[in-house]
mmCIF file of C-alpha atoms and ligand atoms in Angstrom:
data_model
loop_
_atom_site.group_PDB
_atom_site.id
_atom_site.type_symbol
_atom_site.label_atom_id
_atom_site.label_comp_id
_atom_site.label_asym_id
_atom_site.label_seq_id
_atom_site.Cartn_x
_atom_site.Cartn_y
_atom_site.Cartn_z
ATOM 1 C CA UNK A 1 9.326 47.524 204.322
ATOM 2 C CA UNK A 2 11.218 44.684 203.134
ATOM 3 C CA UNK A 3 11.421 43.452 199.462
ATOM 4 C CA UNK A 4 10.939 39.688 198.672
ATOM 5 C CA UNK A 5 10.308 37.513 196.727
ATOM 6 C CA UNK A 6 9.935 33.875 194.726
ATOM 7 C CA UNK A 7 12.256 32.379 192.494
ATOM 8 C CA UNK A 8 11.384 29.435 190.445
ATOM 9 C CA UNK A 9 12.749 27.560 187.754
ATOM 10 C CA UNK A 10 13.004 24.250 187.070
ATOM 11 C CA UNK A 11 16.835 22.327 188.540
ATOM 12 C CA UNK A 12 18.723 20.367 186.016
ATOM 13 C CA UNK A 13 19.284 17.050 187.878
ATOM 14 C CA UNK A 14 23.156 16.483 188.748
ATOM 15 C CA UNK A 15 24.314 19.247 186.760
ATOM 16 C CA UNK A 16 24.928 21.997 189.493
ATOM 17 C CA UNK A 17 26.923 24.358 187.270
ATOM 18 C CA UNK A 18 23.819 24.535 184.763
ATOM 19 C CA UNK A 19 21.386 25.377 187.775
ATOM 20 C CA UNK A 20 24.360 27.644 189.174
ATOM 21 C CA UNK A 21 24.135 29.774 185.354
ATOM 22 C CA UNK A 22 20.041 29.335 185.070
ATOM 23 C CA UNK A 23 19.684 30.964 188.904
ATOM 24 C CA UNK A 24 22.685 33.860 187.779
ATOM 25 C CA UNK A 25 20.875 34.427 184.584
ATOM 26 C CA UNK A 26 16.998 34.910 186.164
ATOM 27 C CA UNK A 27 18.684 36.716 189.153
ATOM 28 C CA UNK A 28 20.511 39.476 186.526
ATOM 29 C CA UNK A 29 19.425 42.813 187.818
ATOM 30 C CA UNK A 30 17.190 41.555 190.119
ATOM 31 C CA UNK A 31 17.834 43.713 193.872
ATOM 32 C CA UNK A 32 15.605 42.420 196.925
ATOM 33 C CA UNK A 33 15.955 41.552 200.906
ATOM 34 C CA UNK A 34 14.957 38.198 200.690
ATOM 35 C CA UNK A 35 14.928 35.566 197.842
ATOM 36 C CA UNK A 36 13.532 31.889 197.846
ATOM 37 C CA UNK A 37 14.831 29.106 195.690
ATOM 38 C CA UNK A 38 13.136 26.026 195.684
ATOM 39 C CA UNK A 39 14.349 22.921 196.905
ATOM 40 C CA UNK A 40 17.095 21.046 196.069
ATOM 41 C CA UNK A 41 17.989 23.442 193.947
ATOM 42 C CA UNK A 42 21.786 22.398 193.414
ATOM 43 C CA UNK A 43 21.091 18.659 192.667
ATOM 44 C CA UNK A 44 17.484 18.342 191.470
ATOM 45 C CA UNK A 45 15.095 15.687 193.403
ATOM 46 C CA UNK A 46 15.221 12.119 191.876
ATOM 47 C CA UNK A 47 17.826 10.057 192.566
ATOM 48 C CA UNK A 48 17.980 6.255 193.137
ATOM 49 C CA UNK A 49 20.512 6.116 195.837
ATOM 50 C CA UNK A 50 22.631 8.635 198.375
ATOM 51 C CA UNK A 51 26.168 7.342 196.287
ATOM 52 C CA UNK A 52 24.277 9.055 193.222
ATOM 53 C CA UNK A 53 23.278 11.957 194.945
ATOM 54 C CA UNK A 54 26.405 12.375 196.758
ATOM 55 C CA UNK A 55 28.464 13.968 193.589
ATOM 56 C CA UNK A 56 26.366 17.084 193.790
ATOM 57 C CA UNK A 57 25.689 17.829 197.635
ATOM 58 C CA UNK A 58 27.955 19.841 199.196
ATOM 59 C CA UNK A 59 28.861 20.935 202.915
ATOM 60 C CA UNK A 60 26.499 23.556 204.852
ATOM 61 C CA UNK A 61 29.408 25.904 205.341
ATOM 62 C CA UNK A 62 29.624 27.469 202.589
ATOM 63 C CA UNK A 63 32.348 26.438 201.213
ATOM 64 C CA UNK A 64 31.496 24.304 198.020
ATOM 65 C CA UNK A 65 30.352 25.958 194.325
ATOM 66 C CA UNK A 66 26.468 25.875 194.746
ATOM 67 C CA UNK A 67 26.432 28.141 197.825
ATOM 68 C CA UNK A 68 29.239 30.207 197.464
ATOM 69 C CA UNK A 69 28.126 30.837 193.880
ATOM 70 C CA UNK A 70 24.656 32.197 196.335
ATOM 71 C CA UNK A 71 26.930 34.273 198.055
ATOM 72 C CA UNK A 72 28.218 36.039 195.331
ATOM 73 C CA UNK A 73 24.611 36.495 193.631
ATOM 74 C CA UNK A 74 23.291 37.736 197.623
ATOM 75 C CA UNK A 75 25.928 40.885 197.295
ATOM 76 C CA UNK A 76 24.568 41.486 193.648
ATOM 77 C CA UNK A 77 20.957 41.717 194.893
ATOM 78 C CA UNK A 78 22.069 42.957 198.118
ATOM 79 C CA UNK A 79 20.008 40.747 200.481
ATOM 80 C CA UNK A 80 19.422 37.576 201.300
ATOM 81 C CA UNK A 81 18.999 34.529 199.547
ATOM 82 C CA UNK A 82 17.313 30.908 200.849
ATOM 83 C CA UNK A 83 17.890 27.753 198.736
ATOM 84 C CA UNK A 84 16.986 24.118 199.677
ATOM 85 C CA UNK A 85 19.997 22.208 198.700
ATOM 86 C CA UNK A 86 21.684 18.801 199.472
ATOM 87 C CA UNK A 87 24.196 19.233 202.060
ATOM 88 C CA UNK A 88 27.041 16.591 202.447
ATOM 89 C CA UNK A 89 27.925 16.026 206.186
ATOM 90 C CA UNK A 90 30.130 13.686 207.780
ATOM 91 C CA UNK A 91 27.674 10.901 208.420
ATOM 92 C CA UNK A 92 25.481 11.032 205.557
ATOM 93 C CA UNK A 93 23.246 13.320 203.280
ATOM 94 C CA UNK A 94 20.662 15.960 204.166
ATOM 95 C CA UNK A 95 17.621 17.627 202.809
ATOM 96 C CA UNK A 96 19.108 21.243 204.000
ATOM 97 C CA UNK A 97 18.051 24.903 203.288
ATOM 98 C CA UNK A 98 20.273 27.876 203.645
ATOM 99 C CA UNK A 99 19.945 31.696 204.513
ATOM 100 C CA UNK A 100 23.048 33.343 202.162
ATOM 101 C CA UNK A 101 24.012 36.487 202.318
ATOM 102 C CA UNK A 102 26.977 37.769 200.739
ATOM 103 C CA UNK A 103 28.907 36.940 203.882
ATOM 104 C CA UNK A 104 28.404 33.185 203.211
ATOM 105 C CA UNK A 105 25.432 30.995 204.690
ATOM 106 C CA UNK A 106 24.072 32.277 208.043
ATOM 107 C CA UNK A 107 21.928 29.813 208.734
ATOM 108 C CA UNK A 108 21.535 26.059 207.777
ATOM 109 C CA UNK A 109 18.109 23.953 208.700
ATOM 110 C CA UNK A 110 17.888 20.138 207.628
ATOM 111 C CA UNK A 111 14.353 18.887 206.659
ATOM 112 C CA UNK A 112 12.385 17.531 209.105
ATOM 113 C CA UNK A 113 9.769 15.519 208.009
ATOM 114 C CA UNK A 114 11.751 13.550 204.680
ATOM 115 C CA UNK A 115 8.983 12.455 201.857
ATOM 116 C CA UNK A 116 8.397 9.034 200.088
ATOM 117 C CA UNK A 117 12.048 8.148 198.992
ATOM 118 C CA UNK A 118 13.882 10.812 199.978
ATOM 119 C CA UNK A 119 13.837 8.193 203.176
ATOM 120 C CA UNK A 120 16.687 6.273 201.460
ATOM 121 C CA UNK A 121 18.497 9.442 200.308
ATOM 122 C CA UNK A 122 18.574 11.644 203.444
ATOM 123 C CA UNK A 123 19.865 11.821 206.996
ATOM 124 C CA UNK A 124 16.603 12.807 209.101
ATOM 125 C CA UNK A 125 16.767 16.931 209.737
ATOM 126 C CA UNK A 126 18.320 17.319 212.975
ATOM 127 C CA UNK A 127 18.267 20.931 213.160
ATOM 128 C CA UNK A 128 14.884 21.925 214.252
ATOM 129 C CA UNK A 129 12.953 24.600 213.491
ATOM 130 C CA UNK A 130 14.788 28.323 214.495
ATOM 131 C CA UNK A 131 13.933 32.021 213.402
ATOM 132 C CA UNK A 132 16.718 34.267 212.921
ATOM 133 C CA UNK A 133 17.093 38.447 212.335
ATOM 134 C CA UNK A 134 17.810 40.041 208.727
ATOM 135 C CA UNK A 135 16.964 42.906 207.862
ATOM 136 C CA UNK A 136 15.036 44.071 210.422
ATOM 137 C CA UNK A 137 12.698 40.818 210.127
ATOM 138 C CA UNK A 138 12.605 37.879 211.887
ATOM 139 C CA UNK A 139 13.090 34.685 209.253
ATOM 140 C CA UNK A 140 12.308 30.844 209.595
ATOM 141 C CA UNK A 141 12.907 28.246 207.423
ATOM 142 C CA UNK A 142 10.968 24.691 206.266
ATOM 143 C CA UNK A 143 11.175 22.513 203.526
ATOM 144 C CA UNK A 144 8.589 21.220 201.571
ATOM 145 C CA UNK A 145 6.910 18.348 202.909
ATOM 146 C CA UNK A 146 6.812 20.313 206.258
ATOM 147 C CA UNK A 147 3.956 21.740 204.931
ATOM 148 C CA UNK A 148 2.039 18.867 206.022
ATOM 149 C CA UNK A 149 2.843 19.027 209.719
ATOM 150 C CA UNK A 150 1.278 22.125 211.376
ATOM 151 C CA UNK A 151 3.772 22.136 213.817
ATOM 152 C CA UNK A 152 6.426 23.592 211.825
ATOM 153 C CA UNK A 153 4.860 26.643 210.802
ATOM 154 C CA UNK A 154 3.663 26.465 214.701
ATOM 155 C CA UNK A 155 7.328 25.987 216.171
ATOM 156 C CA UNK A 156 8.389 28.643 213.828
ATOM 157 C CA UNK A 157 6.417 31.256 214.498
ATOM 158 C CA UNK A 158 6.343 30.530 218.298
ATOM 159 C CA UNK A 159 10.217 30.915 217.794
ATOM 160 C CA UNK A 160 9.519 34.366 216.413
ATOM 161 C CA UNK A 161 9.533 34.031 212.891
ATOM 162 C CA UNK A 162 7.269 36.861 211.192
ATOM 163 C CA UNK A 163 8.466 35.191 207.644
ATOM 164 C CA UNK A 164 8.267 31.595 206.937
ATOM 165 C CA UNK A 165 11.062 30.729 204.036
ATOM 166 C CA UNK A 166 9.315 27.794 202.122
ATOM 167 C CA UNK A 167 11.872 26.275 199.356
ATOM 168 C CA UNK A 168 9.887 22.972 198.042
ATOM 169 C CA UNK A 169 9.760 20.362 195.318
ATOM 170 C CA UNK A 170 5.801 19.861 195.581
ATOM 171 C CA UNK A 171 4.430 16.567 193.961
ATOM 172 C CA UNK A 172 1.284 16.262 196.327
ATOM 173 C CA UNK A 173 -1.637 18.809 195.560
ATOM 174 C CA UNK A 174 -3.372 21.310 198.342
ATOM 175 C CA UNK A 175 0.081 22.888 199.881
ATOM 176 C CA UNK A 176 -0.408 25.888 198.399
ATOM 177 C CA UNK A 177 -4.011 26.147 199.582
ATOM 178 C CA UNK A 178 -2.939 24.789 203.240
ATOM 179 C CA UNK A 179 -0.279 27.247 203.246
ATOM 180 C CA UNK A 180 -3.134 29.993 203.744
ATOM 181 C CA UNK A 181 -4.367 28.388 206.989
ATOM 182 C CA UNK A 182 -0.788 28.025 208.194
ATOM 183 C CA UNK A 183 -0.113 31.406 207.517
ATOM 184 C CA UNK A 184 -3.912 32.372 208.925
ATOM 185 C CA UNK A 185 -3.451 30.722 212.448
ATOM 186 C CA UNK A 186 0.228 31.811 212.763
ATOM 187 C CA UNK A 187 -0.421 35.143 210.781
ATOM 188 C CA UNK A 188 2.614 34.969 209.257
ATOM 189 C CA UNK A 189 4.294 35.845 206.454
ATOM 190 C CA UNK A 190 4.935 32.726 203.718
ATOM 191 C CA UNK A 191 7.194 32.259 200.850
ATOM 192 C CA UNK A 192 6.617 28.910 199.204
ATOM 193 C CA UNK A 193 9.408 28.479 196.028
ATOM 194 C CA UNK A 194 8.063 25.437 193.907
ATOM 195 C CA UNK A 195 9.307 24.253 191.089
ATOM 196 C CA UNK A 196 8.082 23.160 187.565
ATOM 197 C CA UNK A 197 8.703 20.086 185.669
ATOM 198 C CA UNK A 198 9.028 16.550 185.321
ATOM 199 C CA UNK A 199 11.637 14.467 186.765
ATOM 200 C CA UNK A 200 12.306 10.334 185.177
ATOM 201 C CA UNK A 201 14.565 7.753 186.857
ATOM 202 C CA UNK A 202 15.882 4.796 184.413
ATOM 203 C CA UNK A 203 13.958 2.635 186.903
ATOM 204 C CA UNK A 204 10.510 4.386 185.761
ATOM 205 C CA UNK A 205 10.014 6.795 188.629
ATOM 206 C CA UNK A 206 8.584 9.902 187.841
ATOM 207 C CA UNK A 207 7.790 13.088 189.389
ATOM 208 C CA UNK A 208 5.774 16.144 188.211
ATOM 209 C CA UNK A 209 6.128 19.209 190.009
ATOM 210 C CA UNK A 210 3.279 21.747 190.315
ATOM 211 C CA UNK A 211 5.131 25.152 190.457
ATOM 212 C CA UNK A 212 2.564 27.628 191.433
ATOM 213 C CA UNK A 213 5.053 29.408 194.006
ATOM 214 C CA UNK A 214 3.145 32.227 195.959
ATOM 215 C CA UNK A 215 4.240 34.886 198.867
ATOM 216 C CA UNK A 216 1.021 35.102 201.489
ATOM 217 C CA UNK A 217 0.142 37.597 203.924
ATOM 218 C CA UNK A 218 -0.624 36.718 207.624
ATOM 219 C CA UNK A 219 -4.092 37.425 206.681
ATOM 220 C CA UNK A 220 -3.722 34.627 204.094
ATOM 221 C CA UNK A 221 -3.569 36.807 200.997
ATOM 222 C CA UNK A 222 -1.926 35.589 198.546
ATOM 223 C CA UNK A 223 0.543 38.510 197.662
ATOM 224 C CA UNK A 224 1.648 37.064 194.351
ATOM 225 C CA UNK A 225 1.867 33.695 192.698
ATOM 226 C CA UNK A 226 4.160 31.934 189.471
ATOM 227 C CA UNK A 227 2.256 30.109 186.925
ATOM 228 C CA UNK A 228 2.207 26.175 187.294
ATOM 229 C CA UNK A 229 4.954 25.910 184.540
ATOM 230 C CA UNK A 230 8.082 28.050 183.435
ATOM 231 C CA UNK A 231 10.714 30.439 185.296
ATOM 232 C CA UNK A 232 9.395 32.975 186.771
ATOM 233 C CA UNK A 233 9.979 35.734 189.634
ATOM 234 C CA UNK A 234 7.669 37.301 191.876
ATOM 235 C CA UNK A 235 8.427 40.283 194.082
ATOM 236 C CA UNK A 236 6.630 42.073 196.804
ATOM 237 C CA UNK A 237 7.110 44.952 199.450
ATOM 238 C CA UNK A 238 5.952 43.587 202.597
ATOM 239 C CA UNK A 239 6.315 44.966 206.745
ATOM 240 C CA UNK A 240 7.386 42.018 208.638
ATOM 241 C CA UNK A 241 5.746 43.946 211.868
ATOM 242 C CA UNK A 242 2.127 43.201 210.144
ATOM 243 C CA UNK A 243 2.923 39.443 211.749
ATOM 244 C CA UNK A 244 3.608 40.636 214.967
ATOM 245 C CA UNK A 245 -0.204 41.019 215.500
ATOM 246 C CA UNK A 246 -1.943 38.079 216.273
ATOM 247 C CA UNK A 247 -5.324 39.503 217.060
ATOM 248 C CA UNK A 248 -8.124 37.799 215.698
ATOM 249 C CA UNK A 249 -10.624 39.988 217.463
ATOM 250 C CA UNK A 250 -10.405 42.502 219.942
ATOM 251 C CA UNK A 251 -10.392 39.811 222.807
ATOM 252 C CA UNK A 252 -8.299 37.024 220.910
ATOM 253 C CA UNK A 253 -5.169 36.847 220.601
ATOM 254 C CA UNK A 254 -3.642 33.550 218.769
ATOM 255 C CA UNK A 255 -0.962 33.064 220.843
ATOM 256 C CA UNK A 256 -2.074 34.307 224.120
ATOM 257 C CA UNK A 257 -5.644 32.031 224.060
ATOM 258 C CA UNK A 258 -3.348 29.280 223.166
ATOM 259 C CA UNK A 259 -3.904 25.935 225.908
ATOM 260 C CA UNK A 260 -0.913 24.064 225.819
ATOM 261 C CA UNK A 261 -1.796 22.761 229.147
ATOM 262 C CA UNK A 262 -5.243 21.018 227.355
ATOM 263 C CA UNK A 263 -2.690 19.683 224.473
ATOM 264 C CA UNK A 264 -0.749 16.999 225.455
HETATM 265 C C1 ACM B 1 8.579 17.063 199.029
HETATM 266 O O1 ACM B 1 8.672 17.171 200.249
HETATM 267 N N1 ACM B 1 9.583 17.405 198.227
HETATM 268 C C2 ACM B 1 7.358 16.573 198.400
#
């Protein structure tokens, strides 16, 4: 059995030392295999242009304050820890989340499928979508937006993921109902980290996010679930091997009466 569990609070826009003390201070006694942050969570989400952003991103290697900060807080809970964060590469900007683990970050995936503005921030993901082992579980991470294209939660789990790592910033409703069908015909494991709040640009954008994080079953349970507003943590004792089984019935089998040939 593996503990896990949501982590939500609301990111102070371009203050990443204030969303650095507000993670340490919800975290404080806190021990569990796997943690999810939401997304974004060094930065915050609004920002007019990538030179704006570009002051609080930092490189997927671990080796700037937001993450290593993570990898400090991963040996105090003693697992691992997913954030969404912006990651500074060479080229350009990225919508990135990280596994953490008190060794540094173990793995880094760059969103995919980038949402409404976040086109003139971001880099498109160029990672793709991986699982890796901790823990005795097989892990695989998306961002947000994702949500919306069944073929993440598809590629993931066909990669072997038996938990789905779900750091987000959600604006749009229904995710966290669709989340139970992707979890349903993947029967997987999901761990959707929202946050709360309202974000303003001095050009009059605004965002409201709808919090509501919730860890689901691969029956489609939903395991446990934040309130819409306010910082919260949800934990939950879950076997990973429960996804292995992708019986519907006795004579279906999710993956196996799959027709990829019938697809294209
Ligand atoms: C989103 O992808 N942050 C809506």
């Amino acid at each position: 059995m593996l503990t896990v569990g949501t982590v939500q609070f609301a990111p102070v826009r371009g203050d990443v030392e204030a969303n650095i003390a507000a993670i340490t201070q919800l975290l404080a006694g806190v021990r569990a295999d796997l943690l999810v942050l939401p997304e974004l969570a060094n930065s915050g989400y609004l920002y007019a242009t990538p030179e704006d952003l570009a002051p609080h991103s930092e490189p997927g290697d671990g080796s700037g304050p937001f993450l290593a900060a993570l990898s400090r807080l991963a040996g105090q809970t003693g697992g691992m820890i997913v954030t969404g964060f912006a990651e500074r590469a060479a080229h350009g900007l990225y919508n990135s989340a990280a596994a953490v683990s008190a060794a540094g970050a173990v793995q880094v995936y760059r969103k995919t499928h980038l949402f409404l503005d976040e086109k003139t921030l971001f880099l498109p993901g160029d990672t793709g979508f991986r699982s890796f082992e901790h823990a005795g579980a097989r892990i695989g991470l998306m961002i947000c937006f994702d949500w919306y294209f069944p073929e993440s939660a598809r590629t993931l789990a066909l990669a072997g993921a038996q938990i789905i790592a779900h750091p987000s910033n959600l604006v749009l409703p229904h995710c966290q109902t669709a989340m139970v069908t992707r979890c349903l015909e993947n029967r997987v494991f999901a761990i959707t980290t929202n946050r709360y709040g309202t974000e303003t640009l001095a050009d009059g954008r605004s965002l409201t996010f709808t919090g509501a994080s919730q860890v689901l079953s691969p029956r489609g349970e939903r395991l446990a679930q934040a309130p819409v507003s306010g910082d919260a943590i949800a934990l939950v004792a879950v076997d990973p091997a429960l996804a292995d089984d992708k019986h519907v019935t006795a004579r279906n089998d999710l993956f196996a009466d799959r027709r990829p040939a019938l697809y294209a």
